Coordinates of N, CA and C in Angstrom, one line a residue:
X916 N 0.9 -1.2 0.0 CA 0.0 -0.1 0.1 C 0.9 1.2 -0.1
X917 N 0.5 2.3 -0.8 CA 1.3 3.5 -1.0 C 0.9 4.4 0.2
X918 N 1.9 4.9 0.8 CA 1.6 6.2 1.9 C 1.2 7.2 1.3
X919 N -0.1 7.9 1.7 CA -0.6 9.1 0.9 C 0.3 10.2 1.1
X920 N 1.1 10.4 2.3 CA 1.8 11.5 2.4 C 3.0 11.5 1.4
X921 N 3.7 10.4 1.2 CA 4.7 10.4 0.2 C 4.3 10.6 -1.2
X922 N 3.1 10.0 -1.5 CA 2.5 10.2 -2.9 C 2.3 11.7 -3.1
X923 N 1.9 12.3 -2.1 CA 1.5 13.9 -2.2 C 2.8 14.6 -2.3
X924 N 3.7 14.1 -1.5 CA 5.0 14.9 -1.5 C 5.7 14.7 -2.9
X925 N 5.6 13.6 -3.5 CA 6.3 13.2 -4.8 C 5.5 13.9 -5.9
X926 N 4.1 14.2 -5.7 CA 3.5 14.9 -6.9 C 3.7 16.5 -6.7
X927 N 3.9 16.8 -5.5 CA 4.3 18.3 -5.3 C 5.6 18.6 -5.7
X928 N 6.6 17.6 -5.5 CA 7.9 17.8 -6.0 C 7.9 17.9 -7.6
X929 N 7.2 17.0 -8.2 CA 7.2 17.0 -9.6 C 6.6 18.2 -10.2
X930 N 5.3 18.8 -9.5 CA 4.9 19.9 -9.9 C 5.9 21.2 -9.7
X931 N 6.5 21.4 -8.8 CA 7.4 22.4 -8.6 C 8.6 22.2 -9.6
X932 N 9.1 21.1 -9.7 CA 10.1 21.0 -10.7 C 9.8 21.2 -12.1
X933 N 8.6 20.9 -12.6 CA 8.2 21.1 -13.9 C 8.0 22.6 -14.1
X934 N 7.5 23.3 -13.1 CA 7.3 24.7 -13.1 C 8.5 25.5 -13.1
X935 N 9.6 25.1 -12.4 CA 10.9 25.7 -12.5 C 11.7 25.6 -13.9
X936 N 11.4 24.2 -14.3 CA 12.1 24.0 -15.7 C 11.4 24.7 -16.8
X937 N 10.0 25.0 -16.7 CA 9.4 25.8 -17.8 C 10.0 27.2 -17.8
X938 N 10.6 27.7 -16.6 CA 10.8 29.1 -16.5 C 12.5 29.3 -16.6
X939 N 13.1 28.1 -16.8 CA 14.5 28.3 -16.7 C 15.1 28.9 -17.9
X940 N 16.2 29.9 -17.9 CA 16.6 30.6 -18.9 C 17.0 29.8 -20.1
X941 N 17.3 28.5 -19.9 CA 17.8 27.7 -21.2 C 16.6 27.3 -22.1
X942 N 15.3 27.5 -21.4 CA 14.2 27.3 -22.3 C 13.5 28.6 -22.8
X943 N 14.1 29.7 -22.3 CA 13.5 31.0 -22.8 C 14.3 31.5 -24.1
X944 N 15.5 30.9 -24.1 CA 16.4 31.3 -25.3 C 15.9 30.8 -26.6
X945 N 15.9 31.5 -27.6 CA 15.4 31.1 -28.9 C 16.2 29.9 -29.4
X946 N 15.7 28.9 -29.9 CA 16.3 27.8 -30.5 C 16.6 28.0 -32.0
X947 N 17.9 28.1 -32.2 CA 18.3 28.3 -33.6 C 18.8 27.1 -34.2
X948 N 18.9 27.0 -35.5 CA 19.4 25.7 -36.2 C 18.5 25.1 -37.2
X949 N 17.2 25.6 -37.2 CA 16.3 25.0 -38.1 C 16.5 25.7 -39.4
X950 N 15.9 25.2 -40.6 CA 16.1 25.5 -41.8 C 15.9 27.0 -42.0
X951 N 14.8 27.6 -41.6 CA 14.4 28.9 -41.7 C 15.2 29.8 -40.9
X952 N 15.6 29.5 -39.7 CA 16.5 30.3 -38.8 C 17.8 30.4 -39.5
X953 N 18.4 29.3 -40.1 CA 19.6 29.3 -40.8 C 19.6 30.1 -42.0
X954 N 18.5 30.1 -42.8 CA 18.3 30.9 -43.9 C 18.3 32.4 -43.5
X955 N 17.8 32.7 -42.5 CA 17.8 34.1 -42.1 C 19.0 34.7 -41.7
X956 N 19.8 33.7 -41.0 CA 21.3 34.1 -40.4 C 22.2 34.2 -41.7
X957 N 22.1 33.1 -42.7 CA 22.8 33.3 -43.8 C 22.6 34.6 -44.5
X958 N 21.2 35.0 -44.8 CA 21.0 36.2 -45.5 C 21.4 37.3 -44.8
X959 N 21.2 37.4 -43.4 CA 21.7 38.6 -42.6 C 23.4 38.7 -42.9
X960 N 24.1 37.5 -42.9 CA 25.5 37.7 -43.0 C 25.9 38.1 -44.4
X961 N 25.2 37.6 -45.4 CA 25.4 37.9 -46.7 C 25.2 39.5 -47.0
X962 N 24.1 39.9 -46.4 CA 23.7 41.3 -46.5 C 24.8 42.2 -45.8
X963 N 25.3 41.8 -44.6 CA 26.3 42.5 -43.9 C 27.6 42.6 -44.7
X964 N 28.0 41.5 -45.5 CA 29.1 41.4 -46.3 C 29.0 42.4 -47.4
X965 N 27.8 42.4 -48.1 CA 27.5 43.2 -49.3 C 27.6 44.7 -48.8
X966 N 27.0 45.0 -47.7 CA 27.1 46.3 -47.2 C 28.5 46.9 -46.8
X967 N 29.2 46.1 -46.2 CA 30.8 46.3 -45.9 C 31.6 46.4 -47.2
X968 N 31.4 45.5 -48.1 CA 32.2 45.8 -49.4 C 31.9 46.9 -50.2
X969 N 30.6 47.2 -50.3 CA 30.3 48.5 -51.0 C 30.5 49.7 -50.3
X970 N 30.5 49.8 -49.0 CA 31.1 50.8 -48.3 C 32.5 51.0 -48.3
X971 N 33.3 49.8 -48.3 CA 34.8 50.0 -48.4 C 35.1 50.5 -49.7
X972 N 34.2 50.3 -50.9 CA 34.4 50.7 -52.2 C 34.1 52.3 -52.2
X973 N 33.1 52.7 -51.7 CA 32.6 53.9 -51.6 C 33.8 54.9 -50.6
X974 N 34.1 54.3 -49.7 CA 35.2 55.0 -48.9 C 36.4 55.2 -49.6
X975 N 36.8 54.2 -50.3 CA 38.0 54.5 -51.3 C 37.8 55.7 -52.3
X976 N 36.6 55.4 -52.8 CA 36.4 56.6 -53.8 C 36.3 57.8 -53.2
X977 N 35.8 58.0 -52.1 CA 35.6 59.4 -51.5 C 37.0 59.8 -51.0
X978 N 37.8 59.0 -50.6 CA 39.3 59.4 -50.1 C 40.0 59.7 -51.3
X979 N 39.8 59.0 -52.4 CA 40.5 59.3 -53.6 C 40.2 60.6 -54.3
X980 N 39.0 60.9 -54.3 CA 38.5 62.0 -55.0 C 38.4 63.3 -54.1
X981 N 38.1 63.1 -52.7 CA 37.9 64.3 -52.0 C 38.6 64.4 -50.7
X982 N 39.8 63.6 -50.7 CA 40.6 63.7 -49.4 C 41.2 65.1 -49.0
X983 N 41.6 65.8 -50.0 CA 42.2 67.0 -49.7 C 41.1 68.1 -49.2
X984 N 39.8 67.9 -49.5 CA 38.6 68.7 -49.0 C 38.0 68.2 -47.8
X985 N 38.4 67.1 -47.2 CA 37.6 66.5 -46.1 C 38.1 67.1 -44.9
X986 N 37.1 67.5 -44.1 CA 37.6 68.1 -42.7 C 37.5 66.9 -41.6
X987 N 37.7 67.4 -40.5 CA 37.7 66.5 -39.2 C 36.4 65.8 -38.9
X988 N 35.3 66.5 -39.2 CA 33.9 66.2 -39.0 C 33.5 65.0 -39.8
X989 N 33.8 65.2 -41.1 CA 33.5 64.2 -42.1 C 34.5 62.9 -41.8
X990 N 35.8 63.0 -41.5 CA 36.5 61.9 -41.2 C 35.9 61.2 -39.9
X991 N 35.5 62.0 -39.0 CA 34.8 61.3 -37.7 C 33.6 60.5 -38.1
X992 N 33.0 61.2 -39.0 CA 31.5 60.6 -39.6 C 31.9 59.2 -40.4
X993 N 32.8 59.3 -41.2 CA 33.2 58.1 -41.8 C 33.8 57.0 -40.9
X994 N 34.5 57.2 -39.9 CA 35.1 56.3 -39.1 C 33.9 55.6 -38.4
X995 N 32.9 56.5 -38.0 CA 31.7 55.8 -37.1 C 31.0 54.9 -38.1
X996 N 30.9 55.4 -39.4 CA 30.0 54.7 -40.3 C 30.9 53.3 -40.6
X997 N 32.1 53.4 -40.7 CA 33.0 52.0 -40.6 C 32.8 51.2 -39.6
X998 N 32.8 51.8 -38.4 CA 32.7 51.0 -37.1 C 31.3 50.3 -37.1
X999 N 30.2 50.9 -37.6 CA 28.8 50.3 -37.8 C 28.8 49.2 -38.7
X1000 N 29.5 49.3 -39.8 CA 29.6 48.2 -40.8 C 30.5 47.0 -40.2
X1001 N 31.4 47.3 -39.5 CA 32.3 46.2 -39.1 C 31.6 45.5 -37.8
X1002 N 30.8 46.3 -37.0 CA 30.1 45.8 -35.9 C 29.0 44.8 -36.5
X1003 N 28.2 45.2 -37.5 CA 27.2 44.5 -38.0 C 27.7 43.2 -38.7
X1004 N 29.0 43.2 -39.4 CA 29.6 42.1 -40.1 C 30.1 41.1 -38.9
X1005 N 30.6 41.7 -37.8 CA 31.1 40.8 -36.8 C 29.8 40.0 -36.1
X1006 N 28.8 40.9 -35.6 CA 27.7 40.1 -35.1 C 27.0 39.2 -36.0
X1007 N 26.9 39.5 -37.3 CA 26.3 38.5 -38.1 C 27.2 37.2 -38.3
X1008 N 28.4 37.3 -38.3 CA 29.4 36.4 -38.4 C 29.2 35.4 -37.2
X1009 N 29.2 36.0 -35.9 CA 29.0 35.2 -34.7 C 27.7 34.4 -34.7
X1010 N 26.7 35.1 -35.3 CA 25.4 34.3 -35.4 C 25.6 33.2 -36.3
X1011 N 26.4 33.4 -37.4 CA 26.4 32.1 -38.3 C 27.4 31.2 -37.6
X1012 N 28.1 31.5 -36.9 CA 28.9 30.6 -36.0 C 28.2 29.6 -35.0
X1013 N 27.1 30.4 -34.7 CA 26.1 29.7 -33.6 C 25.2 28.7 -34.2
X1014 N 24.8 29.0 -35.5 CA 23.8 28.0 -36.1 C 24.3 27.2 -37.3
X1015 N 25.3 27.6 -38.0 CA 25.7 27.2 -39.1 C 26.3 25.6 -39.2
X1016 N 26.1 24.9 -40.2 CA 26.6 23.6 -40.3 C 28.1 23.6 -40.7
X1017 N 29.1 22.9 -40.7 CA 30.4 22.8 -41.1 C 30.7 23.3 -42.4
X1018 N 30.0 23.1 -43.4 CA 30.2 23.4 -44.8 C 30.1 25.0 -44.9
X1019 N 28.8 25.6 -44.5 CA 28.7 27.1 -44.7 C 29.6 27.8 -43.7
X1020 N 30.0 27.1 -42.6 CA 30.8 27.7 -41.4 C 32.2 27.9 -42.0
X1021 N 32.7 27.0 -42.7 CA 34.1 27.1 -43.3 C 34.1 28.2 -44.3
X1022 N 32.9 28.2 -45.3 CA 32.9 29.2 -46.2 C 32.7 30.7 -45.6
X1023 N 31.9 30.6 -44.4 CA 31.9 32.0 -43.9 C 33.2 32.4 -43.1
X1024 N 34.1 31.5 -42.6 CA 35.3 31.8 -42.1 C 36.2 32.5 -43.4
X1025 N 36.1 31.8 -44.5 CA 36.9 32.4 -45.7 C 36.3 33.7 -46.1
X1026 N 35.1 33.9 -45.8 CA 34.5 35.1 -46.3 C 34.8 36.3 -45.5
X1027 N 34.7 36.0 -44.0 CA 35.1 36.9 -43.2 C 36.7 37.5 -43.2
X1028 N 37.4 36.4 -43.6 CA 38.9 36.8 -43.7 C 39.1 37.8 -44.8
X1029 N 38.3 37.4 -46.1 CA 38.4 38.2 -47.1 C 37.7 39.6 -47.0
X1030 N 36.7 39.7 -46.3 CA 36.1 41.0 -46.0 C 36.9 41.9 -45.0
X1031 N 37.6 41.2 -44.1 CA 38.4 42.0 -43.3 C 39.6 42.6 -44.1
X1032 N 40.3 41.8 -44.8 CA 41.3 42.3 -45.7 C 40.7 43.3 -46.6
X1033 N 39.5 43.1 -47.1 CA 39.1 44.2 -48.0 C 38.7 45.4 -47.3
X1034 N 38.4 45.3 -46.0 CA 38.0 46.8 -45.3 C 39.6 47.3 -44.8
X1035 N 40.6 46.5 -44.8 CA 41.9 47.0 -44.3 C 42.5 47.6 -45.6
X1036 N 42.2 47.1 -46.7 CA 42.8 47.7 -47.9 C 41.9 48.8 -48.5
X1037 N 40.7 49.1 -48.1 CA 39.9 49.9 -48.7 C 40.5 51.3 -48.8
X1038 N 40.9 51.9 -47.9 CA 41.1 53.5 -47.9 C 42.7 53.7 -48.8
X1039 N 43.2 52.5 -49.0 CA 44.7 52.8 -49.6 C 44.3 53.3 -51.0
X1040 N 45.4 53.8 -51.7 CA 45.5 54.5 -52.9 C 45.8 53.3 -53.9
X1041 N 46.5 52.1 -53.4 CA 46.8 50.9 -54.5 C 45.6 50.4 -54.9
X1042 N 45.3 50.8 -56.3 CA 44.2 50.2 -57.0 C 44.3 48.6 -57.2
X1043 N 45.6 48.2 -57.5 CA 45.9 46.8 -57.6 C 45.6 45.9 -56.5
X1044 N 45.9 46.3 -55.4 CA 45.7 45.5 -54.2 C 44.2 45.7 -53.6
X1045 N 43.6 46.7 -53.9 CA 42.1 46.8 -53.7 C 41.4 46.0 -54.5
X1046 N 41.7 46.1 -55.7 CA 41.1 45.0 -56.8 C 41.2 43.6 -56.6
X1047 N 42.3 43.4 -56.0 CA 42.7 41.8 -55.9 C 41.8 41.5 -54.5
X1048 N 41.7 42.3 -53.6 CA 41.1 42.1 -52.3 C 39.6 42.0 -52.6
X1049 N 39.1 42.9 -53.5 CA 37.7 42.8 -53.7 C 37.4 41.6 -54.6
X1050 N 38.1 41.2 -55.5 CA 37.9 40.2 -56.2 C 37.9 38.8 -55.3
X1051 N 38.8 38.8 -54.4 CA 38.8 37.6 -53.4 C 37.6 37.7 -52.6
X1052 N 37.2 38.9 -52.2 CA 36.0 38.9 -51.3 C 34.7 38.4 -52.1
X1053 N 34.7 38.8 -53.3 CA 33.5 38.5 -54.0 C 33.5 36.8 -54.4
X1054 N 34.5 36.4 -54.7 CA 34.9 34.9 -55.0 C 34.5 34.3 -53.6
X1055 N 34.8 34.6 -52.4 CA 34.5 34.0 -51.1 C 33.0 34.2 -51.0
X1056 N 32.4 35.2 -51.4 CA 30.8 35.5 -51.1 C 30.0 34.5 -52.0
X1057 N 30.8 34.2 -53.2 CA 30.1 33.3 -54.2 C 30.1 31.8 -53.5
X1058 N 31.1 31.5 -53.0 CA 31.4 30.1 -52.5 C 30.6 30.1 -51.2
X1059 N 30.4 31.3 -50.4 CA 29.6 31.1 -49.1 C 28.1 30.8 -49.7
X1060 N 27.6 31.6 -50.7 CA 26.3 31.4 -51.3 C 26.0 30.0 -51.7
X1061 N 26.9 29.6 -52.4 CA 26.8 28.2 -52.9 C 26.7 27.1 -51.9
X1062 N 27.7 27.3 -50.6 CA 27.4 26.3 -49.6 C 26.3 26.6 -48.9
X1063 N 25.7 27.7 -48.7 CA 24.4 27.9 -48.3 C 23.3 27.3 -48.9
X1064 N 23.3 27.5 -50.2 CA 22.3 26.9 -50.9 C 22.3 25.2 -50.8
X1065 N 23.5 24.6 -50.8 CA 23.6 23.2 -50.7 C 22.9 22.9 -49.2
X1066 N 23.3 23.6 -48.2 CA 23.1 23.4 -46.9 C 21.5 23.5 -46.7
X1067 N 20.8 24.4 -47.4 CA 19.5 24.6 -47.3 C 18.6 23.9 -48.3
X1068 N 19.2 23.1 -49.0 CA 18.7 22.1 -50.0 C 18.0 23.0 -51.0
X1069 N 18.6 24.2 -51.6 CA 17.9 24.9 -52.6 C 18.5 24.3 -53.9
X1070 N 19.7 23.9 -53.9 CA 20.3 23.1 -55.1 C 20.0 21.8 -55.0
X1071 N 19.7 21.1 -56.2 CA 19.2 19.7 -56.0 C 20.5 18.8 -55.7
X1072 N 20.2 17.9 -54.9 CA 21.2 16.8 -54.6 C 21.4 15.8 -55.7
X1073 N 22.6 15.3 -55.7 CA 22.9 14.3 -56.9 C 21.9 13.3 -57.1
X1074 N 21.3 12.8 -55.9 CA 20.3 11.7 -56.0 C 18.9 12.2 -56.6
X1075 N 18.7 13.5 -56.5 CA 17.3 14.0 -56.9 C 17.1 14.1 -58.2
X1076 N 18.3 14.0 -59.1 CA 18.1 13.9 -60.4 C 17.6 12.8 -61.2
X1077 N 17.8 11.7 -60.4 CA 17.3 10.4 -60.8 C 16.0 9.9 -60.1
X1078 N 15.5 10.7 -59.2 CA 14.4 10.3 -58.4 C 13.2 10.3 -59.3
X1079 N 13.0 11.4 -60.0 CA 11.8 11.4 -60.8 C 11.4 10.3 -61.7
X1080 N 12.7 9.8 -62.4 CA 12.6 8.8 -63.3 C 12.3 7.3 -62.5
X1081 N 12.9 7.3 -61.4 CA 12.6 6.1 -60.5 C 11.3 6.0 -60.2
X1082 N 10.6 7.0 -59.6 CA 9.1 7.1 -59.3 C 8.3 6.8 -60.5
X1083 N 8.5 7.3 -61.5 CA 7.6 7.0 -62.8 C 7.7 5.7 -63.1
X1084 N 8.9 5.0 -63.1 CA 9.1 3.8 -63.4 C 8.5 2.7 -62.3
X1085 N 8.5 3.2 -61.1 CA 7.8 2.4 -60.0 C 6.4 2.4 -60.2
X1086 N 5.9 3.6 -60.6 CA 4.3 3.6 -60.5 C 3.9 2.7 -61.8
X1087 N 4.5 2.9 -63.0 CA 4.2 2.2 -64.1 C 4.2 0.6 -63.7
X1088 N 5.2 0.2 -63.0 CA 5.4 -1.2 -62.7 C 4.2 -1.6 -61.7
X1089 N 3.9 -0.8 -60.9 CA 2.7 -1.1 -59.8 C 1.4 -1.2 -60.7
X1090 N 1.2 -0.3 -61.6 CA 0.0 -0.3 -62.2 C 0.0 -1.4 -63.2
X1091 N 1.0 -1.8 -63.7 CA 1.0 -3.0 -64.6 C 0.8 -4.4 -63.9
X1092 N 0.8 -4.5 -62.7 CA 0.8 -5.6 -61.7 C -0.5 -6.1 -61.8

């Protein structure tokens, strides 16, 4: 026979434990890693890269054509804008590191190093170095996009090419039976 006090204590303990577990910080945090969450994170990182690359190019052009007429206020504004771009790029990269699978993560690492190199070479007057850094960053961005498409299954897998034919042959065989 079960003691009623121990059964009540056990039920009370279970109720308190379940109430505490439901309100734990681990359960309140958003769960990332699903296909749609990864798509959003990849898109944010891609957008941050495009914004940083285009800003580096615009900053280079402004310095090339108007550096003699630039005042301290404009320099501070450009520095703040550069800091915003770098902060957004870094936060998007860290979010990719949180949710990405190994393939896109390796491509994101390459893209981050290429974009950092581009941002460092941006204000220089050396057109060849900037062009090479820009081309490397764009190639890394293409590789990142391709890896993300494979990860999100936007590009067909090798076995999906033959699947349609297999199913049509299977249904013909079933109908002919």
